Amino acid sequence: MRLTAIGTSGSFPGPTSAASCYLLEAEAGGRTHRILLDLGSGALGALQAHCSPAQIDAVVLTHLHPDHCLDVTGLYVHRCYDPDHFFTTGEPGGGRAPLPVWGPAGTERRLAAAYHTDPGLSPCAEQAHETDLTTVFAFHDITPGARFEVGPFAIESFLVDHPVEAYALRVTGSDGGVLTYSGDSDECEALVAAARDADVFLCEAAFQEDRDTVRGIHLTGLRAGRVATAAAARALVLTHIPPWTDTGTVRAEAAAEFAGPIGVAAPGGAWTIDPIPAAGRPTFEETR
């Protein structure tokens, strides 16, 4: 598998990054399969530097905060009206199969509410219509411990500590390589279980020690490192760091608790996720 960071900013888009979105790719059956882990504010634009939105095979949402899901509304527009791919029959969607979107219960309702706008005083109000995202998306609920497959990706969900229903995702490739993505979470046993022996642990670190003291929302770098160590993860990539937090500080916190390779995600950063080699050395190939 190959992981590419599309948006890495914590909680809202920063000056150099969209909010949360990660592209995961793998070859199988003679073609490249692509899924998105989250599609937050501003990420749809950044994604197009790496692939066409029409090439995405599924979207998997960890939770329904805007910085993790809002740009699905833009993807809806693309899949309705892009004349090169979808608006080919004079009808929205062009008769293409709906794109699978996995997320917590209520995902369709949440995104429809974000997209829909009442016509109000528009002189063309008769052209308005109800928002029906199911014309281009097939929604599937994620539940605790759910297991599902998208092409060569086997995905398992873990309910983690966050103020809304939120999941960490464990993705296993056909070669046995494992990526764990924390989504948004504080330190908890479910997150340790999700990251157990992961080849790459992509972990949020939005908070900073001695500054952000509230619990049950986000990790600090120190707590991210502690989870990685408890899980025996082979490499740690820190992400979801807001613009007001110094990445060097967060990385140093993590290094105090985790002895393995540590990276900090930035837009365009890419990692090859391979199973641990026979010699027992962790894999951590980062490219840009």
Coordinates of C-alpha atoms in Angstrom, one line a residue:
M1 CA 0.0 0.0 0.0
R2 CA 1.0 3.6 -0.5
L3 CA -0.2 6.4 1.7
T4 CA -0.2 10.0 0.6
A5 CA -1.1 12.9 2.9
I6 CA -3.6 15.2 1.2
G7 CA -4.7 17.4 4.1
T8 CA -3.0 17.3 7.5
S9 CA -4.0 20.5 9.4
G10 CA -5.8 20.0 12.7
S11 CA -9.4 21.2 13.2
F12 CA -9.5 23.5 10.2
P13 CA -7.4 24.2 7.1
G14 CA -4.1 25.9 7.8
P15 CA -2.1 28.3 5.6
T16 CA -0.3 25.5 3.9
S17 CA -2.6 22.5 4.3
A18 CA -6.2 21.4 3.9
A19 CA -7.9 19.6 6.8
S20 CA -7.8 15.9 7.2
C21 CA -7.6 13.6 4.2
Y22 CA -5.4 10.7 3.2
L23 CA -5.2 8.8 0.0
L24 CA -4.4 5.1 0.2
E25 CA -3.5 3.2 -3.0
A26 CA -2.7 -0.4 -3.9
E27 CA -2.4 -2.4 -7.1
A28 CA -4.7 -5.4 -7.6
G29 CA -6.5 -7.0 -10.5
G30 CA -4.5 -5.0 -13.0
R31 CA -5.4 -1.6 -11.8
T32 CA -4.8 0.9 -9.0
H33 CA -7.4 0.9 -6.2
R34 CA -7.8 4.2 -4.3
I35 CA -9.7 5.1 -1.2
L36 CA -9.8 8.2 0.9
L37 CA -9.6 8.2 4.7
D38 CA -11.6 11.3 5.6
L39 CA -12.3 14.3 3.2
G40 CA -12.2 17.4 5.3
S41 CA -12.4 21.1 4.6
G42 CA -10.4 22.1 1.6
A43 CA -9.1 18.6 0.8
L44 CA -11.0 18.0 -2.5
G45 CA -8.9 20.7 -4.2
A46 CA -5.6 19.4 -2.9
L47 CA -6.6 15.8 -3.9
Q48 CA -6.7 16.8 -7.6
A49 CA -2.9 17.3 -7.6
H50 CA -2.6 13.5 -7.0
C51 CA -5.5 12.0 -8.9
S52 CA -8.9 12.7 -10.4
P53 CA -11.8 12.5 -7.9
A54 CA -13.4 10.2 -10.5
Q55 CA -10.6 7.6 -9.7
I56 CA -11.6 7.2 -6.1
D57 CA -13.2 3.8 -5.2
A58 CA -14.6 4.7 -1.8
V59 CA -14.5 7.3 1.0
V60 CA -14.2 6.2 4.6
L61 CA -15.0 8.8 7.3
T62 CA -13.8 8.5 10.8
H63 CA -16.3 10.9 12.2
L64 CA -18.6 13.8 11.2
H65 CA -16.8 16.9 12.3
P66 CA -16.4 19.3 9.3
D67 CA -12.6 19.0 9.2
H68 CA -13.0 15.3 8.5
C69 CA -16.0 15.2 6.2
L70 CA -17.2 18.5 4.8
D71 CA -15.6 18.2 1.3
V72 CA -17.8 15.2 0.5
T73 CA -20.3 17.9 -0.4
G74 CA -18.0 19.1 -3.1
L75 CA -17.4 15.5 -4.3
Y76 CA -21.2 15.2 -4.7
V77 CA -21.1 18.2 -7.1
H78 CA -18.2 16.6 -9.0
R79 CA -20.0 13.2 -9.3
C80 CA -23.2 14.9 -10.4
Y81 CA -21.9 17.3 -13.0
D82 CA -18.4 16.7 -14.3
P83 CA -19.0 16.4 -18.0
D84 CA -16.0 14.2 -18.6
H85 CA -17.0 11.5 -16.2
F86 CA -20.6 11.8 -14.9
F87 CA -22.9 14.3 -16.6
T88 CA -22.8 12.3 -19.8
T89 CA -26.5 11.5 -20.2
G90 CA -27.9 14.9 -19.4
E91 CA -28.7 13.7 -15.9
P92 CA -26.7 14.2 -12.7
G93 CA -24.4 11.2 -12.1
G94 CA -24.5 10.0 -15.7
G95 CA -25.8 6.6 -14.8
R96 CA -22.5 5.6 -13.0
A97 CA -22.6 3.3 -10.0
P98 CA -22.9 5.2 -6.7
L99 CA -19.6 5.7 -4.8
P100 CA -19.4 3.8 -1.5
V101 CA -19.2 6.2 1.5
W102 CA -18.6 4.6 4.9
G103 CA -19.2 6.6 8.1
P104 CA -20.9 6.7 11.4
A105 CA -24.7 6.4 11.5
G106 CA -26.3 9.6 10.3
T107 CA -23.6 10.4 7.7
E108 CA -26.1 10.9 4.9
R109 CA -28.3 13.2 7.0
R110 CA -25.3 15.2 8.2
L111 CA -23.8 15.8 4.7
A112 CA -27.2 16.5 3.1
A113 CA -27.8 19.2 5.8
A114 CA -24.4 20.7 5.0
Y115 CA -25.0 20.8 1.3
H116 CA -28.7 21.8 1.1
T117 CA -29.6 25.5 0.9
D118 CA -33.2 26.7 1.0
P119 CA -34.0 29.0 -2.0
G120 CA -35.2 31.8 0.1
L121 CA -36.0 34.9 -2.0
S122 CA -34.4 33.5 -5.2
P123 CA -36.3 34.6 -8.3
C124 CA -35.4 31.2 -9.7
A125 CA -36.8 29.2 -6.7
E126 CA -38.7 26.9 -8.9
Q127 CA -35.4 25.4 -10.1
A128 CA -34.6 24.4 -6.5
H129 CA -34.9 20.7 -5.6
E130 CA -34.4 18.5 -2.5
T131 CA -30.9 17.3 -1.8
D132 CA -30.6 13.6 -2.4
L133 CA -27.0 12.5 -2.0
T134 CA -27.9 8.9 -2.7
T135 CA -28.1 9.7 -6.4
V136 CA -24.3 9.4 -6.5
F137 CA -23.3 7.9 -3.1
A138 CA -24.0 4.6 -1.5
F139 CA -23.9 5.1 2.3
H140 CA -22.8 2.4 4.7
D141 CA -22.7 2.7 8.5
I142 CA -19.6 2.1 10.5
T143 CA -20.2 0.5 13.8
P144 CA -17.8 -0.6 16.6
G145 CA -15.8 -3.6 15.4
A146 CA -17.1 -3.4 11.9
R147 CA -15.1 -5.2 9.2
F148 CA -15.5 -4.5 5.5
E149 CA -13.5 -4.7 2.3
V150 CA -12.9 -2.2 -0.6
G151 CA -10.9 -3.9 -3.3
P152 CA -7.6 -5.1 -1.8
F153 CA -8.2 -3.1 1.5
A154 CA -9.6 -4.9 4.5
I155 CA -10.8 -2.3 7.0
E156 CA -11.7 -2.7 10.7
S157 CA -13.1 0.0 12.9
F158 CA -12.5 0.8 16.6
L159 CA -14.7 3.2 18.6
V160 CA -12.3 5.7 20.3
D161 CA -12.5 8.5 22.8
H162 CA -13.8 11.8 21.2
P163 CA -16.8 14.0 22.0
V164 CA -18.7 12.6 19.0
E165 CA -18.9 9.0 17.6
A166 CA -15.5 8.5 16.1
Y167 CA -13.5 5.6 14.8
A168 CA -9.8 4.6 14.4
L169 CA -9.3 2.6 11.2
R170 CA -7.0 -0.4 10.8
V171 CA -6.4 -1.1 7.1
T172 CA -4.7 -4.3 6.0
G173 CA -3.4 -4.7 2.5
S174 CA -3.3 -7.9 0.4
D175 CA 0.4 -8.4 1.3
G176 CA -0.3 -8.2 5.0
G177 CA 0.9 -4.6 5.5
V178 CA -1.0 -2.7 8.1
L179 CA -1.9 1.0 8.4
T180 CA -3.7 2.3 11.4
Y181 CA -5.2 5.8 11.3
S182 CA -6.3 7.2 14.6
G183 CA -8.9 9.7 13.3
D184 CA -9.5 12.0 16.3
S185 CA -9.0 10.3 19.6
D186 CA -7.5 10.7 23.1
E187 CA -5.4 7.9 24.6
C188 CA -7.6 4.8 25.1
E189 CA -7.4 1.0 25.0
A190 CA -9.3 0.9 21.7
L191 CA -6.7 3.0 20.0
V192 CA -3.9 0.7 21.3
A193 CA -5.8 -2.3 19.9
A194 CA -6.3 -0.6 16.5
A195 CA -2.6 0.2 16.3
R196 CA -1.3 -3.2 17.5
D197 CA 1.8 -4.2 15.4
A198 CA 0.9 -1.7 12.7
D199 CA 3.6 -1.1 10.1
V200 CA 2.6 2.6 10.0
F201 CA 0.6 4.3 12.8
L202 CA -0.8 7.6 11.4
C203 CA -1.8 9.3 14.6
E204 CA -3.3 12.7 15.5
A205 CA -1.4 14.9 17.9
A206 CA -3.5 18.1 18.1
F207 CA -2.7 18.9 21.7
Q208 CA 0.5 20.0 23.4
E209 CA 1.6 18.9 26.9
D210 CA 1.2 21.5 29.7
R211 CA -1.0 23.7 27.4
D212 CA -4.0 21.6 26.5
T213 CA -5.2 19.8 29.6
V214 CA -8.8 18.8 28.7
R215 CA -9.1 15.0 28.2
G216 CA -11.3 12.9 25.9
I217 CA -10.8 14.9 22.8
H218 CA -7.2 14.8 21.3
L219 CA -3.8 13.4 21.9
T220 CA -0.6 15.2 22.6
G221 CA 2.6 14.1 21.0
L222 CA 3.6 12.4 24.2
R223 CA 0.4 10.5 24.4
A224 CA 0.6 9.5 20.8
G225 CA 4.1 8.1 21.4
R226 CA 2.8 6.3 24.5
V227 CA 0.0 4.6 22.5
A228 CA 2.5 3.7 19.7
T229 CA 4.8 2.0 22.2
A230 CA 1.9 0.2 24.0
A231 CA 0.7 -1.1 20.6
A232 CA 4.2 -2.1 19.4
A233 CA 3.7 -0.1 16.3
R234 CA 6.7 -0.1 14.0
A235 CA 6.6 3.5 12.8
L236 CA 4.7 6.6 13.9
V237 CA 3.5 9.5 11.7
L238 CA 2.1 12.4 13.5
T239 CA -0.7 14.5 12.0
H240 CA -3.7 16.7 12.6
I241 CA -1.5 19.4 14.2
P242 CA -3.2 22.8 14.2
P243 CA -1.5 25.9 12.8
W244 CA -0.9 27.3 16.3
T245 CA 1.2 24.3 17.4
D246 CA 4.9 23.8 16.7
T247 CA 5.5 20.5 15.0
G248 CA 8.9 20.2 16.4
T249 CA 7.5 20.4 19.9
V250 CA 5.0 17.7 19.2
R251 CA 7.6 15.4 17.6
A252 CA 9.9 15.8 20.6
E253 CA 7.1 14.9 22.9
A254 CA 6.5 11.7 20.9
A255 CA 10.1 10.8 20.8
A256 CA 10.2 10.9 24.6
E257 CA 7.8 7.9 24.6
F258 CA 8.4 6.1 21.3
A259 CA 11.8 4.8 20.2
G260 CA 10.9 3.8 16.7
P261 CA 10.9 6.0 13.5
I262 CA 8.8 9.2 13.8
G263 CA 7.6 11.3 10.9
V264 CA 5.3 14.4 10.7
A265 CA 2.7 14.4 8.0
A266 CA 2.6 17.3 5.5
P267 CA 0.7 17.6 2.3
G268 CA 2.3 15.5 -0.4
G269 CA 4.2 13.3 2.0
A270 CA 4.0 9.7 1.0
W271 CA 4.8 6.4 2.7
T272 CA 5.1 2.9 1.4
I273 CA 3.5 0.5 3.8
D274 CA 5.1 -3.0 3.7
P275 CA 5.0 -5.8 6.2
I276 CA 7.9 -6.0 8.5
P277 CA 10.9 -7.6 6.7
A278 CA 12.2 -11.0 7.8
A279 CA 15.2 -9.4 9.4
G280 CA 12.9 -7.6 11.8
R281 CA 13.7 -4.1 10.8
P282 CA 10.7 -1.6 10.7
T283 CA 9.9 -0.2 7.2
F284 CA 9.5 3.5 7.0
E285 CA 10.0 4.7 3.4
E286 CA 8.9 8.3 3.1
T287 CA 9.0 10.1 -0.2
R288 CA 7.9 13.5 -1.5

